[in-house]
CSV table of C-alpha atoms and ligand atoms in Angstrom, one decimal:
chain,number,residue,atom,x,y,z
A,186,MET,CA,-47.7,131.1,-18.1
A,187,ARG,CA,-44.2,131.1,-17.7
A,188,GLU,CA,-42.1,128.5,-15.2
A,189,SER,CA,-41.4,129.3,-12.2
A,190,LEU,CA,-38.1,129.3,-10.5
A,191,ALA,CA,-39.4,126.4,-8.5
A,192,ASP,CA,-40.4,124.4,-11.7
A,193,ILE,CA,-36.8,124.6,-13.4
A,194,ALA,CA,-34.9,123.9,-9.8
A,195,ALA,CA,-36.3,120.8,-9.9
A,196,ARG,CA,-34.7,119.3,-12.9
A,197,TYR,CA,-31.2,120.4,-11.6
A,198,ASN,CA,-29.3,119.2,-8.5
A,199,THR,CA,-29.2,121.9,-6.8
A,200,ASP,CA,-30.0,122.0,-3.0
A,201,LYS,CA,-31.8,125.6,-3.5
A,202,SER,CA,-34.7,123.2,-4.7
A,203,LEU,CA,-34.9,122.4,-0.8
A,204,HIS,CA,-35.4,125.4,0.5
A,205,ARG,CA,-38.6,126.7,-1.4
A,206,HIS,CA,-38.3,129.9,1.0
A,207,TYR,CA,-35.2,130.8,-0.9
A,208,LEU,CA,-36.9,130.4,-4.6
A,209,GLU,CA,-39.8,132.5,-3.5
A,210,SER,CA,-37.3,135.6,-2.3
A,211,TYR,CA,-35.6,135.0,-5.5
A,212,GLU,CA,-38.4,135.0,-7.7
A,213,ARG,CA,-40.2,138.2,-5.5
A,214,TYR,CA,-36.4,140.2,-6.3
A,215,PHE,CA,-35.2,138.8,-9.4
A,216,GLY,CA,-38.5,138.5,-11.5
A,217,PRO,CA,-38.5,141.7,-12.6
A,218,LEU,CA,-34.7,141.6,-14.4
A,219,ARG,CA,-35.8,138.2,-15.9
A,220,ASP,CA,-35.6,139.2,-19.4
A,221,SER,CA,-32.7,141.5,-18.8
A,222,ASP,CA,-29.5,140.9,-20.0
A,223,ILE,CA,-28.2,140.3,-16.3
A,224,ARG,CA,-25.1,139.2,-15.3
A,225,LEU,CA,-25.1,136.6,-12.6
A,226,LEU,CA,-21.9,135.6,-10.2
A,227,GLU,CA,-22.6,132.6,-7.8
A,228,LEU,CA,-20.0,131.4,-5.4
A,229,GLY,CA,-20.4,127.9,-4.7
A,230,ILE,CA,-21.1,125.8,-7.7
A,231,LYS,CA,-20.6,122.0,-6.4
A,232,ASP,CA,-22.5,119.9,-9.3
A,233,GLY,CA,-23.8,123.1,-11.3
A,234,GLY,CA,-27.4,123.0,-10.8
A,235,SER,CA,-27.7,126.2,-9.7
A,236,LEU,CA,-26.1,127.5,-12.5
A,237,LEU,CA,-28.3,125.4,-14.7
A,238,MET,CA,-31.2,127.0,-12.8
A,239,TRP,CA,-30.3,130.3,-13.4
A,240,ARG,CA,-28.9,130.0,-17.0
A,241,ASP,CA,-32.7,128.8,-17.6
A,242,TYR,CA,-34.4,131.6,-15.7
A,243,PHE,CA,-32.5,134.4,-17.4
A,244,PRO,CA,-32.6,133.2,-21.2
A,245,SER,CA,-30.7,136.3,-22.2
A,246,GLY,CA,-27.7,136.2,-18.9
A,247,VAL,CA,-24.2,134.7,-18.6
A,248,ILE,CA,-23.8,133.0,-15.6
A,249,ALA,CA,-20.6,132.5,-13.9
A,250,GLY,CA,-19.6,130.4,-11.5
A,251,LEU,CA,-16.2,129.6,-8.6
A,252,ASP,CA,-15.7,126.9,-6.9
A,253,ILE,CA,-12.6,125.8,-4.8
A,254,ASN,CA,-12.7,122.3,-6.2
A,255,PRO,CA,-13.2,121.8,-10.5
A,256,ALA,CA,-16.1,121.8,-11.3
A,257,ALA,CA,-17.8,120.5,-14.8
A,258,VAL,CA,-21.1,122.0,-15.9
A,259,ASP,CA,-22.8,120.2,-18.6
A,260,ASP,CA,-23.7,123.8,-20.6
A,261,SER,CA,-24.7,123.7,-24.4
A,262,THR,CA,-25.2,127.7,-24.8
A,263,GLY,CA,-22.3,128.9,-23.8
A,264,ARG,CA,-23.4,130.7,-21.8
A,265,VAL,CA,-22.4,129.5,-18.1
A,266,ARG,CA,-19.2,130.1,-17.5
A,267,THR,CA,-17.3,128.5,-14.5
A,268,PHE,CA,-13.8,129.5,-12.6
A,269,GLN,CA,-11.9,128.0,-9.7
A,270,GLY,CA,-10.4,129.6,-6.8
A,271,PRO,CA,-10.9,129.9,-3.2
A,272,GLN,CA,-14.0,132.6,-2.7
A,273,GLN,CA,-11.7,134.8,-0.9
A,274,ASP,CA,-9.3,134.9,-3.9
A,275,ALA,CA,-9.6,138.9,-5.1
A,276,GLU,CA,-7.7,138.0,-8.1
A,277,VAL,CA,-9.9,134.9,-9.3
A,278,LEU,CA,-13.2,136.8,-8.5
A,279,ASP,CA,-11.7,140.1,-10.6
A,280,ARG,CA,-11.2,137.1,-13.6
A,281,ALA,CA,-14.3,136.2,-13.8
A,282,ALA,CA,-15.9,139.7,-13.8
A,283,ALA,CA,-13.4,140.8,-16.8
A,284,GLU,CA,-13.9,137.6,-18.7
A,285,CYS,CA,-17.8,137.9,-17.8
A,286,THR,CA,-19.3,141.3,-17.3
A,287,SER,CA,-18.0,145.0,-19.0
A,288,ASP,CA,-18.9,146.7,-16.1
A,289,GLY,CA,-20.3,144.4,-13.1
A,290,PHE,CA,-22.5,141.8,-12.4
A,291,ASP,CA,-26.0,142.8,-11.8
A,292,ILE,CA,-26.0,139.7,-9.0
A,293,ILE,CA,-24.0,138.3,-7.2
A,294,ILE,CA,-24.8,135.0,-4.5
A,295,ASP,CA,-22.8,133.9,-1.8
A,296,ASP,CA,-23.6,130.2,-1.4
A,297,CYS,CA,-19.9,128.7,-0.8
A,298,SER,CA,-18.2,128.0,2.8
A,299,HIS,CA,-20.8,129.8,4.5
A,300,ILE,CA,-17.4,130.7,7.3
A,301,GLY,CA,-18.1,134.5,7.9
A,302,VAL,CA,-14.3,135.8,7.2
A,303,LEU,CA,-14.5,134.4,4.2
A,304,ALA,CA,-17.9,135.6,3.2
A,305,ARG,CA,-16.5,139.2,4.2
A,306,GLU,CA,-13.6,139.0,2.2
A,307,SER,CA,-15.7,138.2,-1.1
A,308,PHE,CA,-17.9,140.6,-0.1
A,309,ARG,CA,-15.8,143.4,0.3
A,310,HIS,CA,-14.0,143.3,-2.8
A,311,LEU,CA,-16.9,142.2,-4.9
A,312,PHE,CA,-19.8,144.7,-4.1
A,313,ASN,CA,-17.0,147.1,-3.7
A,314,ASN,CA,-15.4,146.7,-7.2
A,315,GLN,CA,-17.7,144.2,-9.0
A,316,LEU,CA,-21.1,144.7,-8.6
A,317,LYS,CA,-22.8,147.4,-10.4
A,318,SER,CA,-24.7,150.3,-9.1
A,319,GLY,CA,-28.4,148.5,-8.0
A,320,GLY,CA,-27.3,145.3,-8.2
A,321,TRP,CA,-27.7,142.6,-5.5
A,322,TYR,CA,-25.6,140.6,-3.3
A,323,VAL,CA,-27.2,137.7,-1.7
A,324,ILE,CA,-25.8,135.9,1.4
A,325,GLU,CA,-26.9,132.2,1.7
A,326,ASP,CA,-26.7,130.2,4.5
A,327,TRP,CA,-26.0,132.9,7.2
A,328,GLY,CA,-27.3,130.5,10.3
A,329,THR,CA,-24.2,128.4,10.2
A,330,ALA,CA,-23.0,130.4,13.1
A,331,TYR,CA,-25.7,129.1,15.3
A,332,TRP,CA,-24.6,125.5,14.8
A,333,PRO,CA,-21.9,124.7,17.6
A,334,SER,CA,-20.7,122.3,15.4
A,335,TRP,CA,-19.8,124.4,12.2
A,336,VAL,CA,-16.1,125.8,11.7
A,337,ASP,CA,-17.1,129.1,13.3
A,338,GLY,CA,-20.5,128.3,14.8
A,339,ALA,CA,-20.9,128.7,18.2
A,340,GLU,CA,-24.0,127.4,20.4
A,341,TYR,CA,-27.1,130.8,20.7
A,342,SER,CA,-26.8,131.4,24.6
A,343,SER,CA,-30.0,133.7,25.4
A,344,LYS,CA,-29.9,134.8,29.5
A,345,GLU,CA,-33.3,136.7,29.6
A,346,LYS,CA,-32.0,140.9,29.9
A,347,ARG,CA,-34.3,142.7,32.0
A,348,PHE,CA,-34.9,146.3,32.2
A,349,SER,CA,-33.5,147.7,35.4
A,350,THR,CA,-34.6,150.8,36.7
A,351,PRO,CA,-31.5,152.2,38.6
A,352,LEU,CA,-29.2,151.0,35.9
A,353,TYR,CA,-31.6,153.0,33.5
A,354,ARG,CA,-31.1,156.2,35.6
A,355,ALA,CA,-27.9,155.8,35.9
A,356,THR,CA,-26.9,155.6,32.3
A,357,ARG,CA,-29.4,158.9,31.7
A,358,GLY,CA,-27.5,160.3,34.6
A,359,MET,CA,-24.0,159.4,32.7
A,360,ASN,CA,-25.4,160.6,29.3
A,361,ARG,CA,-26.0,164.0,30.9
A,362,LEU,CA,-22.4,164.4,32.1
A,363,ALA,CA,-20.6,163.5,29.1
A,364,GLN,CA,-22.8,166.0,27.1
A,365,LEU,CA,-21.6,168.8,29.2
A,366,GLN,CA,-18.3,168.5,27.8
A,367,ILE,CA,-16.4,169.0,30.7
A,368,PRO,CA,-12.4,168.1,29.3
A,369,ILE,CA,-11.3,164.8,30.9
A,370,MET,CA,-15.0,164.3,32.8
A,371,GLY,CA,-17.2,164.2,29.8
A,372,GLY,CA,-14.7,161.4,28.4
A,373,LEU,CA,-14.9,159.2,31.2
A,374,ALA,CA,-18.5,159.8,31.9
A,375,GLN,CA,-18.7,158.8,28.3
A,376,ALA,CA,-16.7,155.5,29.0
A,377,LEU,CA,-18.8,154.8,31.9
A,378,LYS,CA,-21.6,155.4,29.9
A,379,LYS,CA,-20.6,152.9,27.9
A,380,LEU,CA,-19.7,150.1,30.7
A,381,LEU,CA,-23.1,150.2,31.7
A,382,ILE,CA,-25.0,150.1,28.5
A,383,ARG,CA,-22.7,147.5,27.6
A,384,ARG,CA,-24.6,143.9,26.8
A,385,GLN,CA,-27.8,145.2,27.7
A,386,PHE,CA,-29.1,142.7,24.1
A,387,ASN,CA,-28.5,138.8,23.3
A,388,HIS,CA,-25.1,139.0,21.9
A,389,HIS,CA,-24.1,136.7,19.2
A,390,ASP,CA,-21.2,137.8,16.3
A,391,PHE,CA,-20.3,134.4,15.5
A,392,GLY,CA,-19.2,133.6,12.5
A,393,MET,CA,-21.6,134.4,9.5
A,394,VAL,CA,-24.2,136.6,11.8
A,395,GLY,CA,-21.3,138.5,13.1
A,396,PHE,CA,-20.5,139.5,9.4
A,397,VAL,CA,-24.2,140.0,8.6
A,398,LYS,CA,-24.0,142.3,11.4
A,399,GLU,CA,-21.6,143.8,10.2
A,400,LEU,CA,-23.5,145.4,7.7
A,401,ILE,CA,-25.8,146.3,9.4
A,402,ASP,CA,-23.3,148.7,10.7
A,403,GLU,CA,-22.4,149.5,7.5
A,404,LEU,CA,-26.1,150.5,6.4
A,405,ALA,CA,-26.3,152.5,9.3
A,406,ALA,CA,-23.1,154.5,7.9
A,407,GLY,CA,-24.8,157.9,7.6
A,408,ASP,CA,-26.0,157.6,10.7
A,409,ARG,CA,-22.4,156.5,12.8
A,410,THR,CA,-21.2,159.4,11.4
A,411,HIS,CA,-24.1,161.8,11.6
A,412,GLU,CA,-22.1,165.3,12.0
A,413,ARG,CA,-23.5,166.7,14.7
A,414,PHE,CA,-24.1,163.2,16.8
A,415,GLY,CA,-21.9,160.4,15.1
A,416,VAL,CA,-18.1,159.7,14.5
A,417,GLY,CA,-15.4,160.5,11.6
A,418,PRO,CA,-16.1,161.8,7.9
A,419,HIS,CA,-19.3,162.4,7.2
A,420,ARG,CA,-20.6,159.6,4.2
A,421,LEU,CA,-23.4,157.8,3.9
A,422,SER,CA,-23.5,153.5,3.1
A,423,SER,CA,-22.8,151.7,0.5
A,424,ILE,CA,-26.1,149.6,1.0
A,425,ALA,CA,-29.1,150.8,-0.1
A,426,GLU,CA,-31.4,148.4,1.5
A,427,MET,CA,-31.1,145.2,3.4
A,428,HIS,CA,-33.5,142.4,3.3
A,429,LEU,CA,-32.9,139.7,6.2
A,430,PHE,CA,-34.8,136.4,6.0
A,431,HIS,CA,-34.3,133.3,7.7
A,432,ALA,CA,-31.0,132.2,6.1
A,433,HIS,CA,-30.8,134.3,3.0
A,434,ALA,CA,-29.8,138.0,2.8
A,435,PHE,CA,-30.3,140.2,0.1
A,436,ILE,CA,-28.4,143.5,0.1
A,437,ARG,CA,-29.1,146.3,-3.3
A,438,LYS,CA,-25.7,148.5,-3.5
A,439,ALA,CA,-26.6,152.0,-3.8
B,114,SAM,C1,-23.5,124.3,-0.9
B,114,SAM,S1,-21.8,124.2,-2.1
B,114,SAM,C2,-23.0,124.9,-3.5
B,114,SAM,C3,-24.2,124.3,-3.6
B,114,SAM,C4,-25.2,125.6,-4.7
B,114,SAM,N1,-24.8,126.7,-5.0
B,114,SAM,C5,-26.0,124.7,-5.7
B,114,SAM,O1,-27.2,125.9,-5.4
B,114,SAM,O2,-26.4,123.9,-6.2
B,114,SAM,C6,-21.1,124.4,-1.9
B,114,SAM,C7,-19.5,124.9,-2.7
B,114,SAM,O3,-18.8,125.8,-2.2
B,114,SAM,C8,-17.6,125.5,-1.7
B,114,SAM,N2,-16.3,125.8,-1.5
B,114,SAM,C9,-16.3,125.9,-0.1
B,114,SAM,N3,-15.4,126.8,0.0
B,114,SAM,C10,-14.9,127.6,-0.6
B,114,SAM,C11,-14.4,128.7,-0.8
B,114,SAM,N4,-13.2,128.6,0.4
B,114,SAM,N5,-14.0,128.7,-2.0
B,114,SAM,C12,-14.7,128.2,-2.9
B,114,SAM,N6,-15.5,127.2,-2.8
B,114,SAM,C13,-15.6,127.1,-1.8
B,114,SAM,C14,-17.1,123.9,-1.8
B,114,SAM,O4,-16.4,123.1,-2.9
B,114,SAM,C15,-19.3,123.7,-2.2
B,114,SAM,O5,-19.1,123.4,-4.2
């Protein structure tokens, strides 16, 4: 039987070995790719333990890592490459792709700053330009946004939201009025409806959570731009599927 990812992780200094559920997800999604000639980029190297773990898990893969700090990784195979720079720097991200791939990465993992605006910046650039179609983008530790001590985290405040019949009736009334498409009146009714339905649900869009929620909007591009019900020129999502787990997310490019 082949060595599991958890057994490999245990050999190296990587905090992934502390997160069994991450390793289980990685095995589930990456197991079928194990013998492929994959190109993997991980943002956030630290001591290099995870790069060595991926090197051993993918015996034919090329493993690239990027960190804002210098990182020396003890690899004798020549299959591990490291790059120094901030995760939001498109130039260093493009250099990593040019030096390690001919047509983009198969897997990109963001285990880096865990700061929403920075993670979004790398995602926007890498997902669109340096990830193969069908490739996986993994975001680790998106739960940092629930921690008040984290740079862009804040306490989750959940006030119980209750169903209200009068509010619901008023919303339906406004919607009906808006659909009549009477000039000015229609726009006004739509605006009032928006006010009525605003904050019907608990809302936490700080840091990494805000970023992950934006990805849901991208996943819904087809509905957002629906020819009859949506707005803007119709287009499908650039995301084929998205799997959310406790503190980690797998996003497959369409
Ligand atoms: C959690 S550690 C990475 C752990 C490693 N992936 C592992 O599994 O063993 C996060 C790393 O991200 C780096 N980092 C933090 N902010 C960064 C940024 N804006 N750009 C690039 N690297 C950053 C830190 O220097 C640190 O080494």
